[in-house]
């Protein structure tokens, strides 16, 4: 995802801290007072920004799904259309998400079922559209790869990239740049292996 250079809004600060706390202790293990304290406002002050914790969770999970889809569409538009470059751009964008938004990955894994049905359906719809961008691009890079196999490979690569919250302590891992390079090689290797069949 693109890195912002301007200061985050209060709303963004609240969401970032809510994501971190929810990922660390679970949705029900965190109160609004704790989220407020993390951003320097009272718990009730959060209600000026959100209707409650449920609204924060929905905005976090729907929001990141929408951002990934927007990023995927941007990759299609911003490159010259060469499939190899588009695939590299998709991988790089997803790696940025996986390295920079680890708490959202954990949150999605643990708390998606807590969303209202309409929000959960919207998350799934956005995710399906994001997957289809990848499948289309992967099949352009590897034209002999069947659609079903390409879809499986895309999901497998997402699993690989989204495993970052489960990695060891950061101080024993490569630098961020080293991690990004390694994850990129692994992702491309996975697609090449799927196509080698």
mmCIF file of C-alpha atoms in Angstrom:
data_model
loop_
_atom_site.group_PDB
_atom_site.id
_atom_site.type_symbol
_atom_site.label_atom_id
_atom_site.label_comp_id
_atom_site.label_asym_id
_atom_site.label_seq_id
_atom_site.Cartn_x
_atom_site.Cartn_y
_atom_site.Cartn_z
ATOM 1 C CA UNK A 1 0.000 0.000 0.000
ATOM 2 C CA UNK A 2 1.177 3.546 -0.545
ATOM 3 C CA UNK A 3 2.920 5.178 2.373
ATOM 4 C CA UNK A 4 1.364 8.419 3.569
ATOM 5 C CA UNK A 5 3.541 11.381 4.418
ATOM 6 C CA UNK A 6 0.914 13.583 6.112
ATOM 7 C CA UNK A 7 0.009 13.163 9.773
ATOM 8 C CA UNK A 8 -2.792 10.710 10.514
ATOM 9 C CA UNK A 9 -6.153 12.123 11.521
ATOM 10 C CA UNK A 10 -7.560 11.461 14.999
ATOM 11 C CA UNK A 11 -9.923 8.928 13.442
ATOM 12 C CA UNK A 12 -6.988 7.109 11.805
ATOM 13 C CA UNK A 13 -5.077 7.148 15.098
ATOM 14 C CA UNK A 14 -8.057 5.595 16.864
ATOM 15 C CA UNK A 15 -8.371 2.885 14.216
ATOM 16 C CA UNK A 16 -4.661 2.091 14.350
ATOM 17 C CA UNK A 17 -4.692 1.696 18.125
ATOM 18 C CA UNK A 18 -7.959 -0.239 18.065
ATOM 19 C CA UNK A 19 -6.475 -2.657 15.510
ATOM 20 C CA UNK A 20 -3.354 -3.126 17.623
ATOM 21 C CA UNK A 21 -5.300 -3.698 20.844
ATOM 22 C CA UNK A 22 -7.909 -5.969 19.231
ATOM 23 C CA UNK A 23 -5.120 -8.044 17.647
ATOM 24 C CA UNK A 24 -3.234 -8.317 20.936
ATOM 25 C CA UNK A 25 -6.137 -9.083 23.275
ATOM 26 C CA UNK A 26 -9.156 -9.878 21.146
ATOM 27 C CA UNK A 27 -12.162 -7.740 20.348
ATOM 28 C CA UNK A 28 -13.973 -8.525 23.601
ATOM 29 C CA UNK A 29 -10.797 -8.129 25.649
ATOM 30 C CA UNK A 30 -10.532 -4.406 24.926
ATOM 31 C CA UNK A 31 -12.765 -1.609 26.195
ATOM 32 C CA UNK A 32 -13.386 1.808 24.700
ATOM 33 C CA UNK A 33 -11.602 3.409 27.660
ATOM 34 C CA UNK A 34 -8.402 1.546 26.745
ATOM 35 C CA UNK A 35 -8.637 2.580 23.108
ATOM 36 C CA UNK A 36 -9.255 6.168 24.159
ATOM 37 C CA UNK A 37 -6.306 6.126 26.566
ATOM 38 C CA UNK A 38 -4.045 4.832 23.774
ATOM 39 C CA UNK A 39 -4.775 7.966 21.715
ATOM 40 C CA UNK A 40 -5.033 10.409 24.613
ATOM 41 C CA UNK A 41 -8.786 10.919 24.809
ATOM 42 C CA UNK A 42 -11.483 9.628 27.124
ATOM 43 C CA UNK A 43 -13.323 6.448 26.208
ATOM 44 C CA UNK A 44 -16.613 8.335 25.788
ATOM 45 C CA UNK A 45 -14.742 10.783 23.540
ATOM 46 C CA UNK A 46 -14.427 7.977 21.007
ATOM 47 C CA UNK A 47 -18.148 8.214 20.376
ATOM 48 C CA UNK A 48 -17.564 11.516 18.573
ATOM 49 C CA UNK A 49 -15.727 9.483 15.946
ATOM 50 C CA UNK A 50 -17.394 6.040 16.030
ATOM 51 C CA UNK A 51 -20.727 4.629 17.157
ATOM 52 C CA UNK A 52 -18.840 1.957 19.126
ATOM 53 C CA UNK A 53 -16.330 -0.859 18.941
ATOM 54 C CA UNK A 54 -18.413 -2.717 16.353
ATOM 55 C CA UNK A 55 -18.189 0.283 14.032
ATOM 56 C CA UNK A 56 -14.408 0.424 14.505
ATOM 57 C CA UNK A 57 -14.043 -3.260 13.688
ATOM 58 C CA UNK A 58 -16.218 -2.904 10.585
ATOM 59 C CA UNK A 59 -14.296 0.124 9.361
ATOM 60 C CA UNK A 60 -10.983 -1.650 9.904
ATOM 61 C CA UNK A 61 -11.900 -4.846 8.050
ATOM 62 C CA UNK A 62 -14.036 -3.337 5.299
ATOM 63 C CA UNK A 63 -11.515 -0.526 4.962
ATOM 64 C CA UNK A 64 -8.453 -2.701 4.450
ATOM 65 C CA UNK A 65 -10.298 -4.937 1.983
ATOM 66 C CA UNK A 66 -11.272 -1.844 -0.001
ATOM 67 C CA UNK A 67 -7.727 -0.473 0.145
ATOM 68 C CA UNK A 68 -6.268 -3.723 -1.173
ATOM 69 C CA UNK A 69 -8.764 -3.764 -4.050
ATOM 70 C CA UNK A 70 -8.041 -0.111 -4.870
ATOM 71 C CA UNK A 71 -4.319 -0.852 -4.765
ATOM 72 C CA UNK A 72 -4.806 -3.810 -7.100
ATOM 73 C CA UNK A 73 -6.740 -1.685 -9.583
ATOM 74 C CA UNK A 74 -4.037 0.983 -9.351
ATOM 75 C CA UNK A 75 -1.390 -1.620 -10.228
ATOM 76 C CA UNK A 76 -3.327 -2.434 -13.390
ATOM 77 C CA UNK A 77 -3.617 1.239 -14.327
ATOM 78 C CA UNK A 78 -0.161 2.489 -13.308
ATOM 79 C CA UNK A 79 1.977 -0.034 -15.139
ATOM 80 C CA UNK A 80 2.415 -0.147 -18.905
ATOM 81 C CA UNK A 81 0.327 -3.284 -18.983
ATOM 82 C CA UNK A 82 3.233 -5.727 -19.175
ATOM 83 C CA UNK A 83 1.911 -8.687 -17.156
ATOM 84 C CA UNK A 84 5.246 -9.398 -15.434
ATOM 85 C CA UNK A 85 5.448 -5.821 -14.148
ATOM 86 C CA UNK A 86 1.809 -5.821 -13.083
ATOM 87 C CA UNK A 87 2.341 -9.045 -11.118
ATOM 88 C CA UNK A 88 5.470 -7.647 -9.461
ATOM 89 C CA UNK A 89 3.546 -4.506 -8.562
ATOM 90 C CA UNK A 90 0.669 -6.529 -7.064
ATOM 91 C CA UNK A 91 3.115 -8.585 -5.026
ATOM 92 C CA UNK A 92 4.935 -5.481 -3.795
ATOM 93 C CA UNK A 93 1.675 -3.825 -2.759
ATOM 94 C CA UNK A 94 0.533 -6.881 -0.845
ATOM 95 C CA UNK A 95 3.938 -7.226 0.822
ATOM 96 C CA UNK A 96 3.667 -3.617 2.010
ATOM 97 C CA UNK A 97 0.307 -4.492 3.565
ATOM 98 C CA UNK A 98 1.626 -7.715 5.101
ATOM 99 C CA UNK A 99 4.639 -6.029 6.674
ATOM 100 C CA UNK A 100 3.014 -2.747 7.704
ATOM 101 C CA UNK A 101 -0.472 -3.874 8.781
ATOM 102 C CA UNK A 102 0.201 -7.109 10.655
ATOM 103 C CA UNK A 103 -2.449 -6.342 13.261
ATOM 104 C CA UNK A 104 -5.129 -6.159 10.550
ATOM 105 C CA UNK A 105 -4.181 -9.623 9.324
ATOM 106 C CA UNK A 106 -4.535 -10.994 12.854
ATOM 107 C CA UNK A 107 -7.771 -9.086 13.317
ATOM 108 C CA UNK A 108 -9.213 -10.486 10.092
ATOM 109 C CA UNK A 109 -8.263 -14.045 11.052
ATOM 110 C CA UNK A 110 -9.769 -13.822 14.532
ATOM 111 C CA UNK A 111 -12.635 -11.360 14.369
ATOM 112 C CA UNK A 112 -14.209 -11.411 10.888
ATOM 113 C CA UNK A 113 -17.144 -13.446 12.199
ATOM 114 C CA UNK A 114 -17.973 -10.660 14.676
ATOM 115 C CA UNK A 115 -19.002 -8.318 11.855
ATOM 116 C CA UNK A 116 -22.639 -7.797 10.985
ATOM 117 C CA UNK A 117 -23.696 -9.997 8.069
ATOM 118 C CA UNK A 118 -23.813 -7.053 5.658
ATOM 119 C CA UNK A 119 -20.288 -5.927 6.571
ATOM 120 C CA UNK A 120 -18.904 -9.471 6.403
ATOM 121 C CA UNK A 121 -20.490 -9.937 2.961
ATOM 122 C CA UNK A 122 -18.963 -6.661 1.804
ATOM 123 C CA UNK A 123 -15.509 -7.760 3.009
ATOM 124 C CA UNK A 124 -15.877 -11.037 1.119
ATOM 125 C CA UNK A 125 -17.097 -9.266 -2.023
ATOM 126 C CA UNK A 126 -14.136 -6.874 -1.995
ATOM 127 C CA UNK A 127 -11.744 -9.758 -1.383
ATOM 128 C CA UNK A 128 -13.176 -11.782 -4.278
ATOM 129 C CA UNK A 129 -12.680 -8.836 -6.630
ATOM 130 C CA UNK A 130 -9.090 -8.455 -5.407
ATOM 131 C CA UNK A 131 -8.413 -12.158 -5.973
ATOM 132 C CA UNK A 132 -9.833 -11.965 -9.495
ATOM 133 C CA UNK A 133 -7.389 -9.178 -10.400
ATOM 134 C CA UNK A 134 -4.542 -11.428 -9.309
ATOM 135 C CA UNK A 135 -5.917 -14.487 -11.109
ATOM 136 C CA UNK A 136 -6.233 -12.554 -14.357
ATOM 137 C CA UNK A 137 -2.683 -11.216 -14.126
ATOM 138 C CA UNK A 138 -1.163 -14.553 -13.071
ATOM 139 C CA UNK A 139 -2.805 -16.230 -16.061
ATOM 140 C CA UNK A 140 -1.343 -13.603 -18.380
ATOM 141 C CA UNK A 141 2.128 -14.275 -16.980
ATOM 142 C CA UNK A 142 1.596 -18.055 -17.006
ATOM 143 C CA UNK A 143 -0.916 -18.666 -19.837
ATOM 144 C CA UNK A 144 -0.788 -22.462 -19.497
ATOM 145 C CA UNK A 145 -1.961 -22.284 -15.892
ATOM 146 C CA UNK A 146 -5.616 -23.286 -15.613
ATOM 147 C CA UNK A 147 -7.958 -20.795 -13.959
ATOM 148 C CA UNK A 148 -8.662 -23.028 -10.950
ATOM 149 C CA UNK A 149 -4.967 -23.682 -10.410
ATOM 150 C CA UNK A 150 -4.226 -19.957 -10.712
ATOM 151 C CA UNK A 151 -6.875 -19.182 -8.087
ATOM 152 C CA UNK A 152 -5.410 -21.798 -5.725
ATOM 153 C CA UNK A 153 -1.926 -20.377 -6.311
ATOM 154 C CA UNK A 154 -3.134 -16.829 -5.570
ATOM 155 C CA UNK A 155 -4.720 -17.946 -2.300
ATOM 156 C CA UNK A 156 -1.553 -19.862 -1.401
ATOM 157 C CA UNK A 157 0.575 -16.779 -2.035
ATOM 158 C CA UNK A 158 -1.781 -14.706 0.120
ATOM 159 C CA UNK A 159 -1.335 -17.304 2.858
ATOM 160 C CA UNK A 160 2.426 -17.030 2.502
ATOM 161 C CA UNK A 161 2.477 -13.247 2.552
ATOM 162 C CA UNK A 162 -0.157 -12.958 5.280
ATOM 163 C CA UNK A 163 1.857 -15.220 7.580
ATOM 164 C CA UNK A 164 3.930 -12.230 8.721
ATOM 165 C CA UNK A 165 2.134 -11.827 12.090
ATOM 166 C CA UNK A 166 3.290 -15.345 12.953
ATOM 167 C CA UNK A 167 6.956 -14.717 12.250
ATOM 168 C CA UNK A 168 9.536 -14.789 14.972
ATOM 169 C CA UNK A 169 10.672 -11.756 16.925
ATOM 170 C CA UNK A 170 11.506 -8.858 14.644
ATOM 171 C CA UNK A 171 15.070 -8.596 15.977
ATOM 172 C CA UNK A 172 15.979 -12.014 14.513
ATOM 173 C CA UNK A 173 14.407 -11.354 11.118
ATOM 174 C CA UNK A 174 16.029 -9.663 8.133
ATOM 175 C CA UNK A 175 15.532 -5.929 7.718
ATOM 176 C CA UNK A 176 12.216 -4.765 6.288
ATOM 177 C CA UNK A 177 13.839 -4.458 2.859
ATOM 178 C CA UNK A 178 15.323 -7.934 3.241
ATOM 179 C CA UNK A 179 11.952 -9.359 4.280
ATOM 180 C CA UNK A 180 10.221 -7.679 1.350
ATOM 181 C CA UNK A 181 12.773 -9.074 -1.098
ATOM 182 C CA UNK A 182 12.529 -12.577 0.367
ATOM 183 C CA UNK A 183 8.719 -12.563 0.346
ATOM 184 C CA UNK A 184 8.725 -11.334 -3.242
ATOM 185 C CA UNK A 185 11.037 -14.152 -4.348
ATOM 186 C CA UNK A 186 8.907 -16.708 -2.497
ATOM 187 C CA UNK A 187 5.712 -15.412 -4.091
ATOM 188 C CA UNK A 188 7.156 -15.480 -7.599
ATOM 189 C CA UNK A 189 8.609 -18.917 -6.898
ATOM 190 C CA UNK A 190 5.202 -20.202 -5.821
ATOM 191 C CA UNK A 191 3.569 -18.998 -9.031
ATOM 192 C CA UNK A 192 6.378 -20.460 -11.150
ATOM 193 C CA UNK A 193 6.040 -23.789 -9.325
ATOM 194 C CA UNK A 194 2.287 -23.835 -9.917
ATOM 195 C CA UNK A 195 2.858 -23.187 -13.615
ATOM 196 C CA UNK A 196 5.612 -25.802 -13.900
ATOM 197 C CA UNK A 197 3.078 -28.615 -13.629
#
